[in-house]
Short mmCIF file of C-alpha atoms in Angstrom, two decimals:
data_model
loop_
_atom_site.label_atom_id
_atom_site.label_comp_id
_atom_site.label_asym_id
_atom_site.label_seq_id
_atom_site.Cartn_x
_atom_site.Cartn_y
_atom_site.Cartn_z
CA MET A 21 -51.25 -145.56 44.41
CA LYS A 22 -54.25 -147.00 46.17
CA LEU A 23 -55.93 -147.86 42.90
CA ILE A 24 -52.82 -149.58 41.55
CA ASP A 25 -52.61 -151.69 44.71
CA ARG A 26 -56.25 -152.69 44.40
CA TYR A 27 -55.83 -153.40 40.71
CA VAL A 28 -52.80 -155.63 41.36
CA THR A 29 -54.70 -157.50 44.09
CA GLU A 30 -57.62 -157.98 41.69
CA VAL A 31 -55.29 -159.33 38.95
CA GLY A 32 -53.72 -161.64 41.57
CA ARG A 33 -57.15 -163.04 42.42
CA HIS A 34 -57.67 -164.07 38.82
CA LEU A 35 -54.19 -165.40 38.12
CA PRO A 36 -54.06 -169.10 37.22
CA LEU A 37 -52.62 -171.48 39.81
CA ILE A 38 -49.04 -171.25 38.61
CA LYS A 39 -45.69 -170.86 40.31
CA GLY A 40 -44.57 -167.30 41.03
CA ARG A 41 -47.94 -165.60 41.33
CA LYS A 42 -46.60 -163.17 43.94
CA ASP A 43 -43.72 -162.41 41.59
CA ILE A 44 -46.17 -161.54 38.81
CA GLU A 45 -48.06 -159.21 41.14
CA ASN A 46 -44.84 -157.47 42.23
CA GLU A 47 -43.68 -157.04 38.64
CA LEU A 48 -47.08 -155.70 37.59
CA ARG A 49 -47.07 -153.17 40.45
CA SER A 50 -43.57 -152.03 39.60
CA THR A 51 -44.48 -151.64 35.89
CA LEU A 52 -47.65 -149.68 36.61
CA GLU A 53 -45.74 -147.36 38.95
CA ASP A 54 -43.12 -146.80 36.24
CA MET A 55 -45.81 -146.09 33.67
CA LEU A 56 -47.59 -143.68 36.00
CA GLU A 57 -44.36 -141.84 36.73
CA ASP A 58 -43.69 -141.57 33.00
CA ARG A 59 -47.10 -140.08 32.40
CA ALA A 60 -46.73 -137.62 35.25
CA GLN A 61 -43.38 -136.44 33.85
CA LYS A 62 -44.86 -136.01 30.38
CA ALA A 63 -47.83 -134.09 31.79
CA GLY A 64 -45.48 -131.94 33.91
CA ARG A 65 -47.44 -132.51 37.13
CA ALA A 66 -47.73 -134.97 39.99
CA SER A 67 -49.72 -138.10 39.37
CA ASP A 68 -53.28 -138.14 40.63
CA GLU A 69 -56.22 -140.49 40.78
CA ALA A 70 -57.54 -139.45 37.35
CA MET A 71 -54.16 -140.33 35.84
CA GLU A 72 -54.21 -143.70 37.60
CA ILE A 73 -57.72 -144.43 36.33
CA GLU A 74 -56.69 -143.58 32.77
CA LEU A 75 -53.61 -145.81 33.03
CA LEU A 76 -55.50 -148.78 34.47
CA LYS A 77 -58.23 -148.43 31.87
CA GLU A 78 -55.61 -148.65 29.13
CA TYR A 79 -53.86 -151.59 30.80
CA GLY A 80 -57.07 -153.59 30.68
CA ALA A 81 -59.55 -155.48 32.82
CA PRO A 82 -57.86 -157.48 35.64
CA GLN A 83 -59.35 -160.78 34.40
CA LYS A 84 -57.95 -160.23 30.91
CA VAL A 85 -54.51 -159.26 32.22
CA ALA A 86 -54.48 -162.34 34.50
CA GLU A 87 -55.54 -164.57 31.61
CA THR A 88 -52.45 -163.60 29.58
CA TYR A 89 -50.37 -165.42 32.21
CA ASN A 90 -52.29 -168.66 31.78
CA PRO A 91 -49.83 -171.08 30.17
CA ASN A 92 -52.58 -173.58 29.44
CA PRO A 93 -55.85 -171.86 28.61
CA TYR A 94 -57.59 -175.02 27.40
CA LEU A 95 -59.92 -177.41 29.17
CA ILE A 96 -58.88 -180.04 26.63
CA GLY A 97 -55.93 -178.82 24.58
CA PRO A 98 -54.82 -179.66 21.05
CA ARG A 99 -52.36 -182.22 22.50
CA VAL A 100 -55.08 -184.63 23.62
CA PHE A 101 -58.06 -183.38 21.59
CA PRO A 102 -57.75 -185.96 18.77
CA PHE A 103 -57.84 -188.77 21.37
CA PHE A 104 -60.76 -187.10 23.13
CA VAL A 105 -62.73 -187.23 19.86
CA PHE A 106 -61.56 -190.81 19.22
CA ILE A 107 -62.74 -192.03 22.65
CA LEU A 108 -66.00 -190.08 22.33
CA LYS A 109 -66.76 -191.87 19.05
CA ILE A 110 -66.10 -195.29 20.62
CA VAL A 111 -68.15 -194.57 23.75
CA PHE A 112 -71.05 -192.94 21.86
CA GLY A 113 -71.09 -195.91 19.48
CA ALA A 114 -71.03 -198.44 22.34
CA VAL A 115 -73.72 -196.61 24.33
CA THR A 116 -76.01 -196.24 21.30
CA LEU A 117 -75.52 -199.85 20.24
CA GLY A 118 -76.00 -201.22 23.77
CA LEU A 119 -79.17 -199.25 24.47
CA THR A 120 -80.60 -199.99 21.01
CA ILE A 121 -80.08 -203.73 21.55
CA ALA A 122 -81.63 -203.46 25.04
CA THR A 123 -84.68 -201.69 23.57
CA ALA A 124 -84.99 -204.26 20.78
CA ILE A 125 -84.94 -207.10 23.37
CA GLN A 126 -87.56 -205.30 25.46
CA ILE A 127 -89.79 -204.77 22.41
CA MET A 128 -89.53 -208.43 21.48
CA SER A 129 -90.17 -209.64 25.03
CA GLN A 130 -93.16 -207.32 25.53
CA SER A 131 -94.99 -208.08 22.28
CA PRO A 132 -97.75 -207.90 21.36
CA MET A 133 -97.91 -204.18 22.03
CA SER A 134 -99.93 -201.37 20.49
CA THR A 135 -98.40 -198.94 17.99
CA MET A 136 -98.66 -196.22 20.62
CA GLU A 137 -96.71 -198.32 23.13
CA LEU A 138 -94.11 -199.16 20.49
CA PHE A 139 -93.56 -195.49 19.60
CA SER A 140 -93.48 -194.58 23.28
CA MET A 141 -90.81 -197.23 23.91
CA ILE A 142 -88.72 -196.10 20.92
CA GLY A 143 -89.08 -192.45 21.98
CA LYS A 144 -87.97 -193.24 25.52
CA SER A 145 -85.07 -195.26 24.18
CA ILE A 146 -83.91 -192.30 22.07
CA LEU A 147 -84.14 -190.03 25.11
CA ASN A 148 -82.18 -192.59 27.13
CA ILE A 149 -79.47 -192.73 24.47
CA ILE A 150 -79.24 -188.93 24.38
CA SER A 151 -79.01 -188.62 28.18
CA ALA A 152 -76.51 -191.51 28.41
CA CYS A 153 -74.35 -189.86 25.71
CA ILE A 154 -74.49 -186.52 27.54
CA ALA A 155 -73.45 -188.24 30.81
CA ALA A 156 -70.67 -190.10 28.98
CA PHE A 157 -69.52 -186.84 27.38
CA GLY A 158 -69.31 -185.26 30.84
CA ASN A 159 -67.29 -188.15 32.26
CA ILE A 160 -64.92 -188.28 29.30
CA ALA A 161 -64.44 -184.51 29.30
CA LEU A 162 -63.65 -184.70 33.04
CA VAL A 163 -61.04 -187.44 32.50
CA PHE A 164 -59.40 -185.53 29.64
CA ALA A 165 -59.47 -182.26 31.56
CA LEU A 166 -57.59 -184.04 34.38
CA ILE A 167 -55.11 -185.49 31.88
CA GLU A 168 -54.63 -182.00 30.39
CA ARG A 169 -53.90 -180.55 33.84
CA PHE A 170 -51.86 -183.31 35.46
CA ALA A 171 -50.04 -185.17 32.68
CA PRO A 172 -47.14 -182.85 31.89
CA ALA A 173 -46.51 -182.18 28.21
CA ALA A 174 -42.96 -183.49 28.56
CA ASP A 175 -44.19 -186.89 29.78
CA PHE A 176 -47.25 -187.21 27.63
CA LYS A 177 -46.56 -186.41 24.03
CA MET A 178 -48.72 -187.58 21.22
CA ASP A 179 -45.70 -188.46 19.09
CA ASP A 180 -46.72 -185.77 16.61
CA LYS A 181 -43.14 -184.54 16.30
CA LYS A 182 -41.63 -187.99 15.97
CA GLU A 183 -40.61 -188.84 12.45
CA TRP A 184 -43.02 -191.42 11.16
CA ASP A 185 -41.56 -194.40 9.40
CA PRO A 186 -43.89 -196.31 7.05
CA ALA A 187 -41.83 -199.45 7.82
CA SER A 188 -43.28 -199.32 11.34
CA LEU A 189 -46.50 -200.70 9.84
CA LEU A 190 -44.67 -203.99 9.28
CA LYS A 191 -43.06 -204.10 12.73
CA GLU A 192 -44.57 -206.22 15.51
CA PRO A 193 -45.45 -204.04 18.52
CA GLU A 194 -43.15 -204.25 21.54
CA PRO A 195 -44.85 -206.27 24.30
CA GLU A 196 -44.17 -203.53 26.86
CA ASP A 197 -45.58 -200.71 24.73
CA VAL A 198 -48.95 -199.36 25.77
CA LYS A 199 -51.35 -198.31 23.05
CA ILE A 200 -52.32 -194.80 24.07
CA TRP A 201 -56.07 -195.39 23.71
CA GLU A 202 -56.13 -198.44 26.02
CA PRO A 203 -55.49 -196.64 29.34
CA ILE A 204 -57.69 -193.72 28.23
CA LEU A 205 -60.55 -196.08 27.44
CA ALA A 206 -60.01 -197.94 30.73
CA ILE A 207 -60.09 -194.67 32.70
CA VAL A 208 -63.25 -193.50 30.92
CA PHE A 209 -65.14 -196.76 31.49
CA THR A 210 -63.98 -196.98 35.11
CA PHE A 211 -65.25 -193.44 35.68
CA ILE A 212 -68.58 -194.37 34.10
CA ALA A 213 -68.82 -197.52 36.30
CA ILE A 214 -67.99 -195.51 39.43
CA SER A 215 -70.53 -192.81 38.60
CA ILE A 216 -73.35 -195.25 37.74
CA LEU A 217 -72.86 -197.62 40.68
CA ASN A 218 -72.27 -194.88 43.25
CA PHE A 219 -74.62 -192.14 42.15
CA ASN A 220 -77.12 -193.63 39.70
CA ARG A 221 -77.66 -197.16 40.97
CA HIS A 222 -81.42 -196.82 40.27
CA LEU A 223 -80.56 -197.05 36.56
CA ILE A 224 -79.39 -200.66 36.91
CA GLY A 225 -82.42 -202.87 36.56
CA ILE A 226 -84.85 -204.64 34.30
CA TYR A 227 -87.15 -202.13 32.61
CA TYR A 228 -90.67 -203.04 31.64
CA LEU A 229 -93.80 -201.26 30.47
CA ASP A 230 -96.73 -201.47 32.87
CA GLY A 231 -99.66 -200.06 30.89
CA SER A 232 -98.26 -196.73 29.75
CA GLU A 233 -95.83 -196.44 32.65
CA TRP A 234 -92.20 -197.59 32.69
CA LYS A 235 -91.25 -199.59 35.75
CA VAL A 236 -87.98 -201.07 36.84
CA VAL A 237 -87.04 -204.12 38.87
CA PRO A 238 -83.66 -203.51 40.57
CA LEU A 239 -80.99 -205.86 39.32
CA LEU A 240 -78.44 -205.74 42.14
CA SER A 241 -79.11 -206.41 45.83
CA GLU A 242 -77.71 -204.78 48.97
CA ALA A 243 -75.32 -207.76 49.22
CA PHE A 244 -73.59 -206.27 46.14
CA PHE A 245 -73.63 -202.64 47.27
CA ARG A 246 -72.27 -203.62 50.71
CA TRP A 247 -68.90 -204.19 49.02
CA LEU A 248 -69.05 -201.02 46.89
CA PRO A 249 -66.50 -199.10 49.02
CA LEU A 250 -63.97 -201.92 48.42
CA MET A 251 -64.79 -201.95 44.71
CA ASN A 252 -64.28 -198.16 44.60
CA ILE A 253 -60.79 -198.62 46.05
CA GLY A 254 -60.05 -201.18 43.33
CA TRP A 255 -61.36 -198.85 40.59
CA ILE A 256 -59.44 -195.84 41.88
CA ALA A 257 -56.31 -198.02 41.89
CA GLU A 258 -57.15 -198.96 38.28
CA ILE A 259 -57.42 -195.27 37.34
CA LEU A 260 -54.06 -194.58 39.02
CA LEU A 261 -52.48 -197.52 37.19
CA ASN A 262 -53.81 -196.34 33.83
CA GLY A 263 -52.71 -192.79 34.62
CA MET A 264 -49.18 -194.15 35.24
CA LEU A 265 -49.31 -196.08 31.95
CA LEU A 266 -50.37 -192.89 30.17
CA ARG A 267 -47.39 -191.04 31.59
CA THR A 268 -44.79 -193.70 30.88
CA GLY A 269 -46.28 -195.15 27.68
CA ARG A 270 -44.75 -198.53 28.65
CA TRP A 271 -45.33 -201.39 31.02
CA GLN A 272 -42.61 -201.30 33.66
CA VAL A 273 -41.87 -203.66 36.53
CA SER A 274 -43.57 -201.29 38.99
CA THR A 275 -46.76 -200.99 36.90
CA ARG A 276 -46.89 -204.76 36.30
CA LEU A 277 -46.58 -205.44 40.04
CA PHE A 278 -49.19 -202.78 40.78
CA SER A 279 -51.50 -204.38 38.20
CA VAL A 280 -51.04 -207.84 39.75
CA GLY A 281 -51.80 -206.36 43.18
CA ILE A 282 -55.04 -204.81 41.86
CA LYS A 283 -56.08 -208.11 40.26
CA ILE A 284 -55.49 -210.05 43.50
CA PHE A 285 -57.60 -207.41 45.27
CA GLN A 286 -60.32 -207.84 42.61
CA ILE A 287 -60.30 -211.64 43.11
CA ALA A 288 -60.79 -211.09 46.84
CA ILE A 289 -63.80 -208.86 46.15
CA ILE A 290 -65.33 -211.35 43.69
CA ALA A 291 -64.80 -214.13 46.26
CA LEU A 292 -66.62 -212.01 48.85
CA LEU A 293 -69.50 -211.48 46.41
CA LEU A 294 -69.58 -215.19 45.66
CA SER A 295 -69.51 -216.35 49.27
CA GLY A 296 -72.22 -214.02 50.60
CA PRO A 297 -75.93 -213.81 49.84
CA SER A 298 -76.96 -213.40 46.19
CA ILE A 299 -75.87 -210.12 44.65
CA LEU A 300 -78.92 -210.19 42.39
CA ALA A 301 -82.08 -208.51 43.60
CA ILE A 302 -84.11 -210.59 41.13
CA THR A 303 -86.32 -213.03 42.98
CA SER A 304 -89.38 -214.98 41.83
CA GLU A 305 -91.45 -212.58 43.99
CA SER A 306 -90.06 -209.43 42.37
CA LEU A 307 -90.58 -210.87 38.89
CA MET A 308 -94.15 -211.84 39.71
CA ALA A 309 -94.89 -208.53 41.45
CA GLY A 310 -93.73 -206.70 38.36
CA GLY A 311 -95.95 -208.89 36.23
CA ILE A 312 -92.88 -209.83 34.18
CA ALA A 313 -93.52 -213.56 34.56
CA ASP A 314 -96.07 -215.95 36.01
CA ALA A 315 -95.30 -218.01 39.13
CA ASP A 316 -93.62 -220.99 37.38
CA SER A 317 -91.60 -218.92 34.93
CA ALA A 318 -90.59 -216.50 37.71
CA LYS A 319 -89.24 -219.36 39.81
CA THR A 320 -87.30 -220.82 36.88
CA LEU A 321 -85.95 -217.42 35.83
CA SER A 322 -84.81 -216.47 39.34
CA THR A 323 -83.10 -219.87 39.83
CA LEU A 324 -81.37 -219.49 36.47
CA ALA A 325 -80.29 -215.94 37.34
CA LEU A 326 -78.93 -217.10 40.71
CA GLN A 327 -76.92 -219.92 39.15
CA GLY A 328 -75.94 -217.76 36.18
CA ILE A 329 -74.44 -215.00 38.31
CA ARG A 330 -72.41 -217.58 40.27
CA ILE A 331 -71.04 -218.95 37.01
CA VAL A 332 -70.25 -215.40 35.81
CA LEU A 333 -68.42 -214.60 39.07
CA GLY A 334 -66.54 -217.91 38.90
CA LEU A 335 -65.50 -217.16 35.32
CA ALA A 336 -64.43 -213.65 36.39
CA ILE A 337 -62.11 -215.19 39.02
CA PHE A 338 -60.75 -217.64 36.44
CA GLY A 339 -60.18 -214.84 33.90
CA THR A 340 -58.44 -212.66 36.49
CA VAL A 341 -56.17 -215.55 37.56
CA VAL A 342 -55.23 -216.07 33.89
CA ASP A 343 -54.49 -212.33 33.63
CA ILE A 344 -52.27 -212.52 36.72
CA ILE A 345 -50.33 -215.48 35.26
CA LYS A 346 -49.90 -213.58 31.97
CA SER A 347 -48.72 -210.47 33.83
CA LEU A 348 -46.26 -212.49 35.93
CA TYR A 349 -44.94 -214.24 32.81
CA LYS A 350 -44.40 -210.89 31.09
CA LEU A 351 -42.78 -209.58 34.25
CA VAL A 352 -40.31 -212.48 34.34
CA THR A 353 -39.50 -212.21 30.60
CA GLN A 354 -39.20 -208.43 30.90
CA ARG A 355 -36.75 -208.76 33.81
CA SER A 356 -34.73 -211.50 32.17
CA SER A 357 -34.36 -209.38 29.02
CA GLY A 358 -33.08 -206.60 31.30
CA ASN A 359 -35.89 -204.28 30.30
CA MET A 360 -36.65 -202.57 33.59
CA MET B 18 -64.42 -152.79 7.91
CA ALA B 19 -63.87 -156.54 7.64
CA ASN B 20 -60.79 -155.88 5.50
CA THR B 21 -59.29 -153.53 8.08
CA GLU B 22 -59.92 -156.11 10.79
CA SER B 23 -58.34 -158.89 8.73
CA LEU B 24 -55.33 -156.68 8.00
CA GLU B 25 -54.93 -155.87 11.70
CA ASN B 26 -55.13 -159.55 12.62
CA VAL B 27 -52.55 -160.57 10.04
CA VAL B 28 -50.19 -157.74 11.04
CA LEU B 29 -50.63 -158.76 14.68
CA GLU B 30 -49.77 -162.36 13.83
CA LEU B 31 -46.69 -161.28 11.86
CA ARG B 32 -45.48 -159.07 14.71
CA ARG B 33 -46.19 -161.72 17.33
CA GLY B 34 -43.86 -164.06 15.49
CA VAL B 35 -40.89 -161.71 15.78
CA ILE B 36 -41.28 -160.60 19.40
CA VAL B 37 -39.17 -163.46 20.78
CA LEU B 38 -36.28 -162.59 18.47
CA ALA B 39 -36.72 -158.86 19.14
CA ALA B 40 -36.75 -159.35 22.93
CA LEU B 41 -33.73 -161.70 22.95
CA SER B 42 -31.78 -159.35 20.69
CA GLN B 43 -32.33 -156.41 23.10
CA LEU B 44 -31.55 -158.27 26.29
CA GLY B 45 -27.79 -158.49 25.85
CA THR B 46 -27.75 -155.98 28.72
CA GLU B 47 -30.03 -156.16 31.75
CA GLN B 48 -33.41 -154.50 31.34
CA TYR B 49 -36.61 -154.47 33.31
CA GLY B 50 -39.89 -155.15 31.53
CA TYR B 51 -41.04 -151.56 31.10
CA SER B 52 -37.64 -150.31 29.88
CA LEU B 53 -37.58 -153.11 27.31
CA LEU B 54 -41.11 -152.22 26.25
CA LYS B 55 -40.08 -148.58 25.73
CA GLN B 56 -36.89 -149.55 23.92
CA LEU B 57 -38.79 -151.78 21.50
CA ALA B 58 -41.32 -148.96 20.95
CA ASP B 59 -38.49 -146.47 20.31
CA LEU B 60 -37.11 -148.86 17.70
CA GLY B 61 -40.56 -149.01 16.06
CA LEU B 62 -41.95 -152.24 17.50
CA ASP B 63 -45.00 -151.57 19.63
CA VAL B 64 -45.64 -154.56 21.85
CA ASP B 65 -48.60 -154.89 24.13
CA GLN B 66 -47.55 -155.28 27.80
CA GLY B 67 -50.03 -158.18 28.06
CA THR B 68 -47.92 -159.96 25.45
CA LEU B 69 -44.43 -158.98 26.57
CA TYR B 70 -44.52 -159.82 30.29
CA PRO B 71 -45.92 -163.36 29.97
CA LEU B 72 -43.45 -163.88 27.10
CA LEU B 73 -40.51 -162.85 29.28
CA ARG B 74 -41.63 -165.31 31.95
CA ARG B 75 -42.00 -168.07 29.36
CA LEU B 76 -38.53 -167.41 27.93
CA GLU B 77 -37.13 -167.50 31.45
CA ALA B 78 -38.91 -170.81 32.14
CA GLN B 79 -37.35 -172.15 28.92
CA GLY B 80 -33.91 -171.14 30.19
CA LEU B 81 -33.33 -168.50 27.51
CA LEU B 82 -33.46 -165.59 29.96
CA GLU B 83 -32.38 -165.02 33.53
CA SER B 84 -33.95 -162.55 35.90
CA VAL B 85 -33.12 -160.88 39.17
CA TRP B 86 -34.98 -158.45 41.42
CA LYS B 87 -33.16 -155.17 42.14
CA LEU B 88 -34.16 -152.26 44.32
CA GLU B 89 -33.82 -149.00 42.38
CA GLU B 90 -35.18 -145.57 43.31
CA ALA B 91 -37.02 -147.24 46.20
CA ARG B 92 -38.81 -149.42 43.69
CA PRO B 93 -38.16 -153.13 43.19
CA ARG B 94 -37.70 -154.03 39.53
CA ARG B 95 -37.24 -157.34 37.88
CA TYR B 96 -34.29 -157.25 35.46
CA TYR B 97 -34.02 -159.69 32.61
CA VAL B 98 -30.90 -160.64 30.68
CA ILE B 99 -30.18 -163.24 28.03
CA SER B 100 -28.82 -166.50 29.47
CA ALA B 101 -25.94 -168.63 28.17
CA GLU B 102 -28.54 -170.89 26.55
CA GLY B 103 -30.23 -167.87 24.96
CA LYS B 104 -26.86 -166.59 23.68
CA LYS B 105 -26.34 -169.92 21.94
CA LEU B 106 -29.78 -169.77 20.36
CA LEU B 107 -29.74 -166.13 19.24
CA PRO B 108 -27.32 -166.47 16.28
CA LYS B 109 -29.37 -169.43 15.00
CA LEU B 110 -32.56 -167.40 15.25
CA LYS B 111 -30.89 -164.47 13.49
CA LYS B 112 -29.78 -166.77 10.68
CA GLU B 113 -33.28 -168.18 10.43
CA TRP B 114 -34.69 -164.67 10.30
CA ALA B 115 -32.26 -163.63 7.57
CA GLY B 116 -33.36 -166.68 5.61
CA ILE B 117 -37.03 -165.75 6.00
CA VAL B 118 -36.38 -162.13 4.96
CA SER B 119 -34.44 -163.25 1.92
CA LEU B 120 -37.07 -165.84 0.97
CA MET B 121 -39.97 -163.42 1.36
CA GLY B 122 -38.00 -160.74 -0.47
CA ARG B 123 -37.67 -163.06 -3.46
CA MET B 124 -41.30 -164.12 -3.18
CA LEU B 125 -42.70 -160.62 -2.99
CA ALA B 126 -40.38 -159.04 -5.55
#
C-alpha cells in the first residue's frame, strides 16, 4: 500500500485550493484500496507491488487526476471573457491613439528632421505601442483573473440567462445601476496607473531625439513621488470600491459613503501636492540641458508648466468637490426613496 | 483514424450528458463511489472514475446528494445517497429524458 499512499499524497499536492481536499484524498485512497482488493480477488492471489503499479498506471497521472477536481479550470472563464475582450479593445485603442498622437506631436516639434530620423521615430513609436499593449494586456488579464477567482458566480452574473426585453432599450437606466464595464475599466486603469507610477516611473517624461539617441526629461519631481504611498492607498481603496460595485451591480448607501470617503482623501492628497514644492521636474535648466529650448523659451515654458499644473490641480479639487456633492445628492435621494 | 476519434468524442459527449441522471437514479440506496462505478458498469455504462468522483462532489455541493463516512471492513468509505432535493428533481429529469428519447426516436426513425 506504500505506493497508493504516495500516489494519494502526490494527487493531494496538485489538488486545487478547494474545500475538502483531505476528504478527496481519503476517498481516493479508499477507492484505490477497493480496486486493488478487487483485482487481487480476480487474480486469485494477494496484491503485490506490480499489481499496485498496474492499477495506478491505469488510474492516471496524479496531476491529471487532481485536475479533474478543479471546479474552475480557467484563468479567465467564459463568464467574464466577453468583457475581457471588450475592455482589451478599449484599452488597446486608447493606448494606440494616445501614443500615436504623442509621436505626431514629437515629430512636429522636432522638425526639420531627416528621413532616417523620421523612420527611426516611427519605428520606436510602433515598438512603444506594442510594448504598452503587452503591458496593458498583462494588467487586464491580472484584473480579470482576480475577478474570476474572487467574484463568486452567484454574485457576478453576466445576465446571460435573464430574459431580454427589447422594450428595455426605451427605458431610462436606474440611477443606482452600475454599468458592468465602468468598474472594470476603472480597475484596469487604476492598475495601470499603480504599475506605471510605482514600477515604471522612468517612462513618465518628455521624450526627445538627441542626434540618433532618444533622451527623456523626467516630468514629475520627488515632491510628487513623496506622496505616492498615500496615493496608492487611495487607488487600492478605489479598486476595492469598484470590486464591491462589480459584486453588487448597484450603488448602495455603503458604496456611496465609501466613494465620498475616497474622494475626500483624494482632495487631501491634491491639496498636499498643491501646497508643497512643484510636482513637476521640468525646470528651465532641465529644458535647456536637454536642448529642448533656448534660455528664454525654457524660462517661459517652465513658468507656464508651473502655473499650468497648479491650475490643473485646482480644477481637480473643484471636480472632486462637484463629484462629492453629486454623490451626496444621490445618497439623499436614494435614502428618501427608501432604496437602501 | 480521424473518423474513429470523432466518433469516440461524440459518444463520450453523449454519455457524459447522461451520467448525472444515471448516478441520481442509482443512489436511491446508499453507495460508495467504487460500488456505484461497478454498478453502472454492470448495467452497461462505463464511467471513468476521474469523471464520476468529481461529479458526485459537485452534485453534493448542489444539494442533490448527501454523503457520510462509514467505517467498513477496517476501511473508511464515503457513502452517497440522493437527498430530498435530488428526489424532487429526479422525476423531472426522467420526464425530460423520456422526452429526449421520444424526440430523437422520431428524428432518427
